[in-house]
Amino acid sequence: ASCGIAGVDDVKLKKCDDCDLVHYCSDICQQDHSPKHEQLCKERAAELREELLFRQPESSHVGDCPICCLPLSINGKRVALMSCCSKWICDGCDHANGVRQRRENLQATCPFCRHRVPTTHKELEANAMKRIAANDPVAMTQLGFTRENEGDYDSAFGLWTKAAELGDAIAHWSLSIAYAKGEGVEADQAKKIYHLEEAAIAGHPRARFFLGSFELKSKRHDRAVKHWIIAAKLGLDGSIRVLKQCYKGGLVSKEEFAAALRAHQAAVDATKSPQREEAAAALIVTDAQLAGEMQLE
């Protein structure tokens, strides 16, 4: 410990929560050492934050489909959220489930938990409240969007805050927007950036992209490029377009740009499957049919 006491069976030492550099034998020991340790602690805590911020996430914030176990697309149109179990399902598994149920004339159920698919707004809210009662951050975040659409920004902010405390990346993303616009809370640039960073750390590519844009405006080009490369490796098309301009402007080397391109393509390819391509084709047909019906009207 900082006081010289060694950690033995009857003396359990605890680390400084912020820097992990110093051990203490008690709260009094920590308080006594605080004036000497404060500056070093801040510097080390900042270093640890930087390491965490610029570490490449293993996956995007949506993770893998729990049915086919392939990475989910970061394109919101290619995934479906089940209100009964708060699971994100890929369009391939969702489409295959729907085809099977229609073919066998079965009741529409969730492809993951087999709960009956809600048909009314009341049933959707009932599902959300059940999940929230179980402390489900995904359900809290989604209900927050509902409250936001209703103009109840205070309730939306409260739901997102609780979901963010439970680690939900989309909730952090939503809070960053709330702090930027001053909806449900007083506008605060520092808190906006903090929640963008938390979302980015959790694998949210759009949050990462916006952090890059913020760093660019602040003339911190190296940091901006790091953010965009990380987002590109998560499959974000917009980051590739920006990195292409950075390459032309000399901010990114040929090797860095080529590596980002390869990683981006690998991330996109990992989300593909025959079932997902079939679902995408079916969606195109459906959209074309709807467009034709609208023209006839």
PDB file of C-alpha atoms in Angstrom:
ATOM      1  CA  ALA A   1       0.000   0.000   0.000  1.00  0.00           C
ATOM      2  CA  SER A   2       1.030   3.651  -0.279  1.00  0.00           C
ATOM      3  CA  CYS A   3       1.563   3.669   3.492  1.00  0.00           C
ATOM      4  CA  GLY A   4       3.980   0.724   3.325  1.00  0.00           C
ATOM      5  CA  ILE A   5       1.662  -1.967   4.627  1.00  0.00           C
ATOM      6  CA  ALA A   6       1.922  -5.198   2.636  1.00  0.00           C
ATOM      7  CA  GLY A   7      -1.073  -7.114   1.407  1.00  0.00           C
ATOM      8  CA  VAL A   8      -1.449 -10.295   3.435  1.00  0.00           C
ATOM      9  CA  ASP A   9      -4.338 -12.571   4.385  1.00  0.00           C
ATOM     10  CA  ASP A  10      -5.700 -10.221   7.034  1.00  0.00           C
ATOM     11  CA  VAL A  11      -5.004  -7.026   5.050  1.00  0.00           C
ATOM     12  CA  LYS A  12      -6.802  -6.740   1.726  1.00  0.00           C
ATOM     13  CA  LEU A  13      -5.467  -3.902  -0.419  1.00  0.00           C
ATOM     14  CA  LYS A  14      -7.635  -2.072  -2.918  1.00  0.00           C
ATOM     15  CA  LYS A  15      -6.544  -0.271  -6.075  1.00  0.00           C
ATOM     16  CA  CYS A  16      -7.190   3.322  -6.968  1.00  0.00           C
ATOM     17  CA  ASP A  17     -10.346   3.118  -9.123  1.00  0.00           C
ATOM     18  CA  ASP A  18      -9.142   5.726 -11.601  1.00  0.00           C
ATOM     19  CA  CYS A  19      -5.541   4.785 -12.412  1.00  0.00           C
ATOM     20  CA  ASP A  20      -4.905   1.248 -11.038  1.00  0.00           C
ATOM     21  CA  LEU A  21      -1.389   2.339 -10.074  1.00  0.00           C
ATOM     22  CA  VAL A  22      -1.578   2.660  -6.298  1.00  0.00           C
ATOM     23  CA  HIS A  23      -2.931   0.353  -3.596  1.00  0.00           C
ATOM     24  CA  TYR A  24      -4.462   1.355  -0.262  1.00  0.00           C
ATOM     25  CA  CYS A  25      -5.028  -0.510   2.967  1.00  0.00           C
ATOM     26  CA  SER A  26      -8.029   1.615   3.985  1.00  0.00           C
ATOM     27  CA  ASP A  27     -10.113   4.684   3.112  1.00  0.00           C
ATOM     28  CA  ILE A  28      -8.007   6.749   5.548  1.00  0.00           C
ATOM     29  CA  CYS A  29      -4.829   5.577   3.823  1.00  0.00           C
ATOM     30  CA  GLN A  30      -6.295   6.711   0.491  1.00  0.00           C
ATOM     31  CA  GLN A  31      -7.338  10.106   1.863  1.00  0.00           C
ATOM     32  CA  ASP A  32      -3.898  10.728   3.387  1.00  0.00           C
ATOM     33  CA  HIS A  33      -2.139   9.893   0.129  1.00  0.00           C
ATOM     34  CA  SER A  34      -4.569  11.762  -2.127  1.00  0.00           C
ATOM     35  CA  PRO A  35      -2.673  15.120  -2.303  1.00  0.00           C
ATOM     36  CA  LYS A  36       0.521  13.353  -3.452  1.00  0.00           C
ATOM     37  CA  HIS A  37      -1.262  11.063  -5.858  1.00  0.00           C
ATOM     38  CA  GLU A  38      -3.850  13.369  -7.442  1.00  0.00           C
ATOM     39  CA  GLN A  39      -1.809  14.711 -10.395  1.00  0.00           C
ATOM     40  CA  LEU A  40      -0.283  11.341 -11.311  1.00  0.00           C
ATOM     41  CA  CYS A  41      -3.710   9.755 -11.020  1.00  0.00           C
ATOM     42  CA  LYS A  42      -5.266  12.249 -13.440  1.00  0.00           C
ATOM     43  CA  GLU A  43      -2.488  11.757 -15.965  1.00  0.00           C
ATOM     44  CA  ARG A  44      -2.689   7.964 -15.833  1.00  0.00           C
ATOM     45  CA  ALA A  45      -6.503   7.986 -15.926  1.00  0.00           C
ATOM     46  CA  ALA A  46      -6.337  10.129 -19.086  1.00  0.00           C
ATOM     47  CA  GLU A  47      -3.872   7.674 -20.654  1.00  0.00           C
ATOM     48  CA  LEU A  48      -6.145   4.731 -19.850  1.00  0.00           C
ATOM     49  CA  ARG A  49      -9.114   6.583 -21.320  1.00  0.00           C
ATOM     50  CA  GLU A  50      -7.200   7.221 -24.540  1.00  0.00           C
ATOM     51  CA  GLU A  51      -6.194   3.567 -24.799  1.00  0.00           C
ATOM     52  CA  LEU A  52      -9.808   2.506 -24.325  1.00  0.00           C
ATOM     53  CA  LEU A  53     -11.173   5.115 -26.725  1.00  0.00           C
ATOM     54  CA  PHE A  54      -8.894   4.183 -29.616  1.00  0.00           C
ATOM     55  CA  ARG A  55      -9.039   0.421 -29.145  1.00  0.00           C
ATOM     56  CA  GLN A  56     -10.700  -1.363 -32.067  1.00  0.00           C
ATOM     57  CA  PRO A  57     -13.965  -2.952 -30.841  1.00  0.00           C
ATOM     58  CA  GLU A  58     -14.332  -6.669 -31.507  1.00  0.00           C
ATOM     59  CA  SER A  59     -17.721  -6.041 -33.125  1.00  0.00           C
ATOM     60  CA  SER A  60     -20.258  -3.314 -33.716  1.00  0.00           C
ATOM     61  CA  HIS A  61     -22.713  -2.351 -30.991  1.00  0.00           C
ATOM     62  CA  VAL A  62     -25.416  -4.635 -32.435  1.00  0.00           C
ATOM     63  CA  GLY A  63     -23.212  -7.735 -32.247  1.00  0.00           C
ATOM     64  CA  ASP A  64     -24.234 -11.047 -33.823  1.00  0.00           C
ATOM     65  CA  CYS A  65     -27.611 -12.454 -34.779  1.00  0.00           C
ATOM     66  CA  PRO A  66     -28.550 -14.872 -31.959  1.00  0.00           C
ATOM     67  CA  ILE A  67     -30.001 -17.339 -34.470  1.00  0.00           C
ATOM     68  CA  CYS A  68     -27.464 -17.661 -37.314  1.00  0.00           C
ATOM     69  CA  CYS A  69     -24.589 -16.281 -35.181  1.00  0.00           C
ATOM     70  CA  LEU A  70     -23.285 -14.087 -38.040  1.00  0.00           C
ATOM     71  CA  PRO A  71     -22.414 -10.426 -37.416  1.00  0.00           C
ATOM     72  CA  LEU A  72     -25.444  -8.163 -37.758  1.00  0.00           C
ATOM     73  CA  SER A  73     -25.426  -5.429 -40.366  1.00  0.00           C
ATOM     74  CA  ILE A  74     -25.059  -1.867 -39.062  1.00  0.00           C
ATOM     75  CA  ASN A  75     -27.699  -0.898 -41.653  1.00  0.00           C
ATOM     76  CA  GLY A  76     -30.870  -0.528 -39.595  1.00  0.00           C
ATOM     77  CA  LYS A  77     -32.979  -1.727 -42.528  1.00  0.00           C
ATOM     78  CA  ARG A  78     -31.246  -5.121 -42.424  1.00  0.00           C
ATOM     79  CA  VAL A  79     -32.094  -5.958 -38.806  1.00  0.00           C
ATOM     80  CA  ALA A  80     -35.270  -6.325 -36.768  1.00  0.00           C
ATOM     81  CA  LEU A  81     -35.743  -5.779 -33.037  1.00  0.00           C
ATOM     82  CA  MET A  82     -38.066  -8.210 -31.272  1.00  0.00           C
ATOM     83  CA  SER A  83     -40.042  -6.371 -28.589  1.00  0.00           C
ATOM     84  CA  CYS A  84     -40.806  -9.610 -26.728  1.00  0.00           C
ATOM     85  CA  CYS A  85     -37.177 -10.496 -25.963  1.00  0.00           C
ATOM     86  CA  SER A  86     -35.230  -7.372 -27.044  1.00  0.00           C
ATOM     87  CA  LYS A  87     -33.137  -9.401 -29.478  1.00  0.00           C
ATOM     88  CA  TRP A  88     -31.788  -7.932 -32.704  1.00  0.00           C
ATOM     89  CA  ILE A  89     -32.426 -10.457 -35.497  1.00  0.00           C
ATOM     90  CA  CYS A  90     -30.908 -10.337 -38.996  1.00  0.00           C
ATOM     91  CA  ASP A  91     -33.245  -9.875 -41.947  1.00  0.00           C
ATOM     92  CA  GLY A  92     -32.284 -13.317 -43.235  1.00  0.00           C
ATOM     93  CA  CYS A  93     -33.500 -15.167 -40.152  1.00  0.00           C
ATOM     94  CA  ASP A  94     -36.534 -12.908 -39.814  1.00  0.00           C
ATOM     95  CA  HIS A  95     -37.472 -13.446 -43.470  1.00  0.00           C
ATOM     96  CA  ALA A  96     -36.926 -17.224 -43.310  1.00  0.00           C
ATOM     97  CA  ASN A  97     -39.110 -17.412 -40.214  1.00  0.00           C
ATOM     98  CA  GLY A  98     -41.867 -15.448 -41.927  1.00  0.00           C
ATOM     99  CA  VAL A  99     -41.724 -17.597 -45.062  1.00  0.00           C
ATOM    100  CA  ARG A 100     -42.006 -20.786 -42.991  1.00  0.00           C
ATOM    101  CA  GLN A 101     -44.934 -19.458 -40.975  1.00  0.00           C
ATOM    102  CA  ARG A 102     -46.843 -18.332 -44.078  1.00  0.00           C
ATOM    103  CA  ARG A 103     -46.161 -21.601 -45.880  1.00  0.00           C
ATOM    104  CA  GLU A 104     -47.390 -23.676 -42.939  1.00  0.00           C
ATOM    105  CA  ASN A 105     -50.181 -21.222 -42.092  1.00  0.00           C
ATOM    106  CA  LEU A 106     -48.758 -20.656 -38.597  1.00  0.00           C
ATOM    107  CA  GLN A 107     -49.305 -17.790 -36.215  1.00  0.00           C
ATOM    108  CA  ALA A 108     -46.669 -15.060 -36.516  1.00  0.00           C
ATOM    109  CA  THR A 109     -44.131 -15.526 -33.718  1.00  0.00           C
ATOM    110  CA  CYS A 110     -40.704 -14.201 -32.789  1.00  0.00           C
ATOM    111  CA  PRO A 111     -37.975 -16.191 -34.572  1.00  0.00           C
ATOM    112  CA  PHE A 112     -35.941 -16.293 -31.355  1.00  0.00           C
ATOM    113  CA  CYS A 113     -38.229 -16.770 -28.348  1.00  0.00           C
ATOM    114  CA  ARG A 114     -41.379 -17.871 -30.272  1.00  0.00           C
ATOM    115  CA  HIS A 115     -43.532 -15.338 -28.456  1.00  0.00           C
ATOM    116  CA  ARG A 116     -46.547 -14.152 -30.467  1.00  0.00           C
ATOM    117  CA  VAL A 117     -45.769 -11.054 -32.536  1.00  0.00           C
ATOM    118  CA  PRO A 118     -47.689  -8.028 -31.188  1.00  0.00           C
ATOM    119  CA  THR A 119     -50.254  -6.533 -33.547  1.00  0.00           C
ATOM    120  CA  THR A 120     -51.171  -3.330 -31.692  1.00  0.00           C
ATOM    121  CA  HIS A 121     -49.330  -0.408 -30.132  1.00  0.00           C
ATOM    122  CA  LYS A 122     -50.786  -1.414 -26.757  1.00  0.00           C
ATOM    123  CA  GLU A 123     -49.226  -4.872 -27.024  1.00  0.00           C
ATOM    124  CA  LEU A 124     -45.887  -3.364 -28.036  1.00  0.00           C
ATOM    125  CA  GLU A 125     -45.881  -1.106 -24.973  1.00  0.00           C
ATOM    126  CA  ALA A 126     -46.875  -4.040 -22.748  1.00  0.00           C
ATOM    127  CA  ASN A 127     -43.877  -5.997 -24.033  1.00  0.00           C
ATOM    128  CA  ALA A 128     -41.635  -2.971 -23.441  1.00  0.00           C
ATOM    129  CA  MET A 129     -42.834  -2.539 -19.869  1.00  0.00           C
ATOM    130  CA  LYS A 130     -42.238  -6.224 -19.117  1.00  0.00           C
ATOM    131  CA  ARG A 131     -38.689  -5.961 -20.422  1.00  0.00           C
ATOM    132  CA  ILE A 132     -38.056  -2.722 -18.541  1.00  0.00           C
ATOM    133  CA  ALA A 133     -39.298  -4.354 -15.336  1.00  0.00           C
ATOM    134  CA  ALA A 134     -36.568  -6.942 -15.977  1.00  0.00           C
ATOM    135  CA  ASN A 135     -34.032  -4.088 -16.213  1.00  0.00           C
ATOM    136  CA  ASP A 136     -33.555  -4.493 -19.967  1.00  0.00           C
ATOM    137  CA  PRO A 137     -31.571  -1.511 -21.357  1.00  0.00           C
ATOM    138  CA  VAL A 138     -32.588  -2.199 -24.978  1.00  0.00           C
ATOM    139  CA  ALA A 139     -36.276  -1.912 -24.084  1.00  0.00           C
ATOM    140  CA  MET A 140     -35.596   1.278 -22.123  1.00  0.00           C
ATOM    141  CA  THR A 141     -33.833   2.820 -25.105  1.00  0.00           C
ATOM    142  CA  GLN A 142     -36.614   1.891 -27.529  1.00  0.00           C
ATOM    143  CA  LEU A 143     -39.328   3.229 -25.231  1.00  0.00           C
ATOM    144  CA  GLY A 144     -37.236   6.379 -25.000  1.00  0.00           C
ATOM    145  CA  PHE A 145     -37.593   6.768 -28.783  1.00  0.00           C
ATOM    146  CA  THR A 146     -41.351   6.367 -28.425  1.00  0.00           C
ATOM    147  CA  ARG A 147     -41.486   9.089 -25.772  1.00  0.00           C
ATOM    148  CA  GLU A 148     -39.276  11.317 -27.915  1.00  0.00           C
ATOM    149  CA  ASN A 149     -41.651  10.937 -30.879  1.00  0.00           C
ATOM    150  CA  GLU A 150     -44.493  11.902 -28.572  1.00  0.00           C
ATOM    151  CA  GLY A 151     -42.629  15.071 -27.621  1.00  0.00           C
ATOM    152  CA  ASP A 152     -41.979  13.879 -24.051  1.00  0.00           C
ATOM    153  CA  TYR A 153     -38.254  14.666 -24.019  1.00  0.00           C
ATOM    154  CA  ASP A 154     -37.936  14.507 -20.231  1.00  0.00           C
ATOM    155  CA  SER A 155     -39.169  10.909 -20.090  1.00  0.00           C
ATOM    156  CA  ALA A 156     -37.024   9.979 -23.090  1.00  0.00           C
ATOM    157  CA  PHE A 157     -33.947  11.446 -21.411  1.00  0.00           C
ATOM    158  CA  GLY A 158     -34.673   9.551 -18.190  1.00  0.00           C
ATOM    159  CA  LEU A 159     -35.056   6.235 -20.006  1.00  0.00           C
ATOM    160  CA  TRP A 160     -31.874   6.743 -22.039  1.00  0.00           C
ATOM    161  CA  THR A 161     -29.943   7.747 -18.931  1.00  0.00           C
ATOM    162  CA  LYS A 162     -30.866   4.542 -17.125  1.00  0.00           C
ATOM    163  CA  ALA A 163     -30.173   2.427 -20.228  1.00  0.00           C
ATOM    164  CA  ALA A 164     -26.783   4.106 -20.670  1.00  0.00           C
ATOM    165  CA  GLU A 165     -25.916   3.314 -17.055  1.00  0.00           C
ATOM    166  CA  LEU A 166     -26.579  -0.324 -17.972  1.00  0.00           C
ATOM    167  CA  GLY A 167     -24.174  -0.049 -20.913  1.00  0.00           C
ATOM    168  CA  ASP A 168     -26.472   0.394 -23.916  1.00  0.00           C
ATOM    169  CA  ALA A 169     -24.551   2.020 -26.789  1.00  0.00           C
ATOM    170  CA  ILE A 170     -27.651   3.340 -28.563  1.00  0.00           C
ATOM    171  CA  ALA A 171     -28.736   5.021 -25.328  1.00  0.00           C
ATOM    172  CA  HIS A 172     -25.363   6.790 -25.113  1.00  0.00           C
ATOM    173  CA  TRP A 173     -25.760   7.838 -28.760  1.00  0.00           C
ATOM    174  CA  SER A 174     -29.244   9.194 -28.011  1.00  0.00           C
ATOM    175  CA  LEU A 175     -27.992  11.098 -24.961  1.00  0.00           C
ATOM    176  CA  SER A 176     -25.271  12.710 -27.057  1.00  0.00           C
ATOM    177  CA  ILE A 177     -27.968  14.032 -29.399  1.00  0.00           C
ATOM    178  CA  ALA A 178     -30.100  15.189 -26.456  1.00  0.00           C
ATOM    179  CA  TYR A 179     -27.172  17.136 -24.987  1.00  0.00           C
ATOM    180  CA  ALA A 180     -26.397  18.594 -28.427  1.00  0.00           C
ATOM    181  CA  LYS A 181     -29.979  19.794 -28.993  1.00  0.00           C
ATOM    182  CA  GLY A 182     -30.841  20.579 -25.392  1.00  0.00           C
ATOM    183  CA  GLU A 183     -33.915  18.317 -25.497  1.00  0.00           C
ATOM    184  CA  GLY A 184     -34.978  17.091 -22.072  1.00  0.00           C
ATOM    185  CA  VAL A 185     -31.796  18.540 -20.615  1.00  0.00           C
ATOM    186  CA  GLU A 186     -29.675  21.668 -20.826  1.00  0.00           C
ATOM    187  CA  ALA A 187     -27.330  21.620 -23.833  1.00  0.00           C
ATOM    188  CA  ASP A 188     -23.833  20.569 -22.792  1.00  0.00           C
ATOM    189  CA  GLN A 189     -20.971  20.084 -25.269  1.00  0.00           C
ATOM    190  CA  ALA A 190     -18.733  18.191 -22.839  1.00  0.00           C
ATOM    191  CA  LYS A 191     -21.459  15.688 -21.963  1.00  0.00           C
ATOM    192  CA  LYS A 192     -22.341  15.317 -25.634  1.00  0.00           C
ATOM    193  CA  ILE A 193     -18.750  14.292 -26.372  1.00  0.00           C
ATOM    194  CA  TYR A 194     -18.606  12.001 -23.335  1.00  0.00           C
ATOM    195  CA  HIS A 195     -21.653  10.032 -24.488  1.00  0.00           C
ATOM    196  CA  LEU A 196     -20.363   9.916 -28.061  1.00  0.00           C
ATOM    197  CA  GLU A 197     -17.154   8.417 -26.710  1.00  0.00           C
ATOM    198  CA  GLU A 198     -19.020   5.867 -24.596  1.00  0.00           C
ATOM    199  CA  ALA A 199     -21.095   4.832 -27.609  1.00  0.00           C
ATOM    200  CA  ALA A 200     -17.967   4.614 -29.786  1.00  0.00           C
ATOM    201  CA  ILE A 201     -16.143   2.492 -27.213  1.00  0.00           C
ATOM    202  CA  ALA A 202     -19.123   0.110 -27.263  1.00  0.00           C
ATOM    203  CA  GLY A 203     -18.809  -0.241 -31.049  1.00  0.00           C
ATOM    204  CA  HIS A 204     -21.278   2.355 -32.370  1.00  0.00           C
ATOM    205  CA  PRO A 205     -19.815   3.317 -35.785  1.00  0.00           C
ATOM    206  CA  ARG A 206     -21.851   6.489 -36.321  1.00  0.00           C
ATOM    207  CA  ALA A 207     -20.798   7.807 -32.924  1.00  0.00           C
ATOM    208  CA  ARG A 208     -17.209   7.060 -33.911  1.00  0.00           C
ATOM    209  CA  PHE A 209     -17.716   8.886 -37.221  1.00  0.00           C
ATOM    210  CA  PHE A 210     -19.065  11.995 -35.476  1.00  0.00           C
ATOM    211  CA  LEU A 211     -16.144  11.988 -33.064  1.00  0.00           C
ATOM    212  CA  GLY A 212     -13.859  12.063 -36.098  1.00  0.00           C
ATOM    213  CA  SER A 213     -15.762  15.051 -37.470  1.00  0.00           C
ATOM    214  CA  PHE A 214     -15.467  16.841 -34.126  1.00  0.00           C
ATOM    215  CA  GLU A 215     -11.717  16.225 -34.013  1.00  0.00           C
ATOM    216  CA  LEU A 216     -11.370  17.497 -37.583  1.00  0.00           C
ATOM    217  CA  LYS A 217     -13.109  20.762 -36.646  1.00  0.00           C
ATOM    218  CA  SER A 218     -10.716  21.033 -33.713  1.00  0.00           C
ATOM    219  CA  LYS A 219      -7.742  20.617 -36.120  1.00  0.00           C
ATOM    220  CA  ARG A 220      -6.711  17.336 -34.494  1.00  0.00           C
ATOM    221  CA  HIS A 221      -6.368  15.482 -37.764  1.00  0.00           C
ATOM    222  CA  ASP A 222      -4.513  12.435 -36.422  1.00  0.00           C
ATOM    223  CA  ARG A 223      -7.274  11.714 -33.918  1.00  0.00           C
ATOM    224  CA  ALA A 224      -9.969  12.239 -36.566  1.00  0.00           C
ATOM    225  CA  VAL A 225      -8.303   9.732 -38.883  1.00  0.00           C
ATOM    226  CA  LYS A 226      -8.003   7.163 -36.072  1.00  0.00           C
ATOM    227  CA  HIS A 227     -11.744   7.415 -35.409  1.00  0.00           C
ATOM    228  CA  TRP A 228     -12.656   7.065 -39.078  1.00  0.00           C
ATOM    229  CA  ILE A 229     -10.368   4.061 -39.555  1.00  0.00           C
ATOM    230  CA  ILE A 230     -11.985   2.312 -36.588  1.00  0.00           C
ATOM    231  CA  ALA A 231     -15.471   3.080 -37.967  1.00  0.00           C
ATOM    232  CA  ALA A 232     -14.442   1.832 -41.417  1.00  0.00           C
ATOM    233  CA  LYS A 233     -13.278  -1.457 -39.895  1.00  0.00           C
ATOM    234  CA  LEU A 234     -16.763  -1.804 -38.393  1.00  0.00           C
ATOM    235  CA  GLY A 235     -18.229  -1.555 -41.900  1.00  0.00           C
ATOM    236  CA  LEU A 236     -19.309   2.110 -42.049  1.00  0.00           C
ATOM    237  CA  ASP A 237     -19.360   3.244 -45.688  1.00  0.00           C
ATOM    238  CA  GLY A 238     -19.229   6.939 -44.789  1.00  0.00           C
ATOM    239  CA  SER A 239     -15.851   6.526 -43.131  1.00  0.00           C
ATOM    240  CA  ILE A 240     -14.379   5.029 -46.292  1.00  0.00           C
ATOM    241  CA  ARG A 241     -15.573   8.038 -48.300  1.00  0.00           C
ATOM    242  CA  VAL A 242     -13.998  10.436 -45.808  1.00  0.00           C
ATOM    243  CA  LEU A 243     -10.761   8.443 -45.643  1.00  0.00           C
ATOM    244  CA  LYS A 244     -10.571   8.571 -49.424  1.00  0.00           C
ATOM    245  CA  GLN A 245     -10.592  12.368 -49.225  1.00  0.00           C
ATOM    246  CA  CYS A 246      -8.011  12.239 -46.424  1.00  0.00           C
ATOM    247  CA  TYR A 247      -5.803  10.058 -48.623  1.00  0.00           C
ATOM    248  CA  LYS A 248      -6.083  12.546 -51.469  1.00  0.00           C
ATOM    249  CA  GLY A 249      -5.227  15.343 -49.037  1.00  0.00           C
ATOM    250  CA  GLY A 250      -2.205  13.554 -47.623  1.00  0.00           C
ATOM    251  CA  LEU A 251      -3.664  12.921 -44.171  1.00  0.00           C
ATOM    252  CA  VAL A 252      -3.706   9.140 -44.673  1.00  0.00           C
ATOM    253  CA  SER A 253      -0.940   7.038 -46.205  1.00  0.00           C
ATOM    254  CA  LYS A 254      -1.545   4.636 -49.067  1.00  0.00           C
ATOM    255  CA  GLU A 255      -0.895   1.698 -46.754  1.00  0.00           C
ATOM    256  CA  GLU A 256      -3.342   2.972 -44.111  1.00  0.00           C
ATOM    257  CA  PHE A 257      -6.067   3.578 -46.690  1.00  0.00           C
ATOM    258  CA  ALA A 258      -5.556   0.174 -48.295  1.00  0.00           C
ATOM    259  CA  ALA A 259      -5.696  -1.545 -44.903  1.00  0.00           C
ATOM    260  CA  ALA A 260      -8.903   0.332 -44.022  1.00  0.00           C
ATOM    261  CA  LEU A 261     -10.463  -0.669 -47.350  1.00  0.00           C
ATOM    262  CA  ARG A 262      -9.644  -4.350 -46.797  1.00  0.00           C
ATOM    263  CA  ALA A 263     -10.936  -4.323 -43.229  1.00  0.00           C
ATOM    264  CA  HIS A 264     -14.111  -2.515 -44.274  1.00  0.00           C
ATOM    265  CA  GLN A 265     -14.817  -5.048 -47.015  1.00  0.00           C
ATOM    266  CA  ALA A 266     -14.137  -7.922 -44.615  1.00  0.00           C
ATOM    267  CA  ALA A 267     -16.614  -6.450 -42.112  1.00  0.00           C
ATOM    268  CA  VAL A 268     -19.278  -6.055 -44.809  1.00  0.00           C
ATOM    269  CA  ASP A 269     -18.677  -9.547 -46.207  1.00  0.00           C
ATOM    270  CA  ALA A 270     -18.979 -11.074 -42.736  1.00  0.00           C
ATOM    271  CA  THR A 271     -22.591  -9.875 -42.548  1.00  0.00           C
ATOM    272  CA  LYS A 272     -23.603 -11.623 -45.788  1.00  0.00           C
ATOM    273  CA  SER A 273     -25.354 -14.963 -46.202  1.00  0.00           C
ATOM    274  CA  PRO A 274     -27.641 -16.566 -48.794  1.00  0.00           C
ATOM    275  CA  GLN A 275     -30.618 -16.104 -46.467  1.00  0.00           C
ATOM    276  CA  ARG A 276     -29.867 -12.410 -46.023  1.00  0.00           C
ATOM    277  CA  GLU A 277     -29.454 -11.879 -49.766  1.00  0.00           C
ATOM    278  CA  GLU A 278     -32.810 -13.606 -50.303  1.00  0.00           C
ATOM    279  CA  ALA A 279     -34.411 -11.295 -47.742  1.00  0.00           C
ATOM    280  CA  ALA A 280     -32.909  -8.229 -49.438  1.00  0.00           C
ATOM    281  CA  ALA A 281     -34.215  -9.373 -52.823  1.00  0.00           C
ATOM    282  CA  ALA A 282     -37.679  -9.955 -51.367  1.00  0.00           C
ATOM    283  CA  LEU A 283     -37.658  -6.446 -49.891  1.00  0.00           C
ATOM    284  CA  ILE A 284     -36.801  -4.952 -53.295  1.00  0.00           C
ATOM    285  CA  VAL A 285     -39.734  -6.816 -54.855  1.00  0.00           C
ATOM    286  CA  THR A 286     -42.083  -5.647 -52.094  1.00  0.00           C
ATOM    287  CA  ASP A 287     -40.949  -2.029 -52.446  1.00  0.00           C
ATOM    288  CA  ALA A 288     -41.449  -2.225 -56.227  1.00  0.00           C
ATOM    289  CA  GLN A 289     -44.951  -3.606 -55.766  1.00  0.00           C
ATOM    290  CA  LEU A 290     -45.856  -0.858 -53.294  1.00  0.00           C
ATOM    291  CA  ALA A 291     -44.483   1.788 -55.642  1.00  0.00           C
ATOM    292  CA  GLY A 292     -46.613   0.355 -58.483  1.00  0.00           C
ATOM    293  CA  GLU A 293     -49.743   0.382 -56.314  1.00  0.00           C
ATOM    294  CA  MET A 294     -49.129   4.014 -55.370  1.00  0.00           C
ATOM    295  CA  GLN A 295     -48.789   5.001 -59.037  1.00  0.00           C
ATOM    296  CA  LEU A 296     -52.079   3.272 -59.859  1.00  0.00           C
ATOM    297  CA  GLU A 297     -53.821   5.258 -57.134  1.00  0.00           C
TER     298      GLU A 297
END
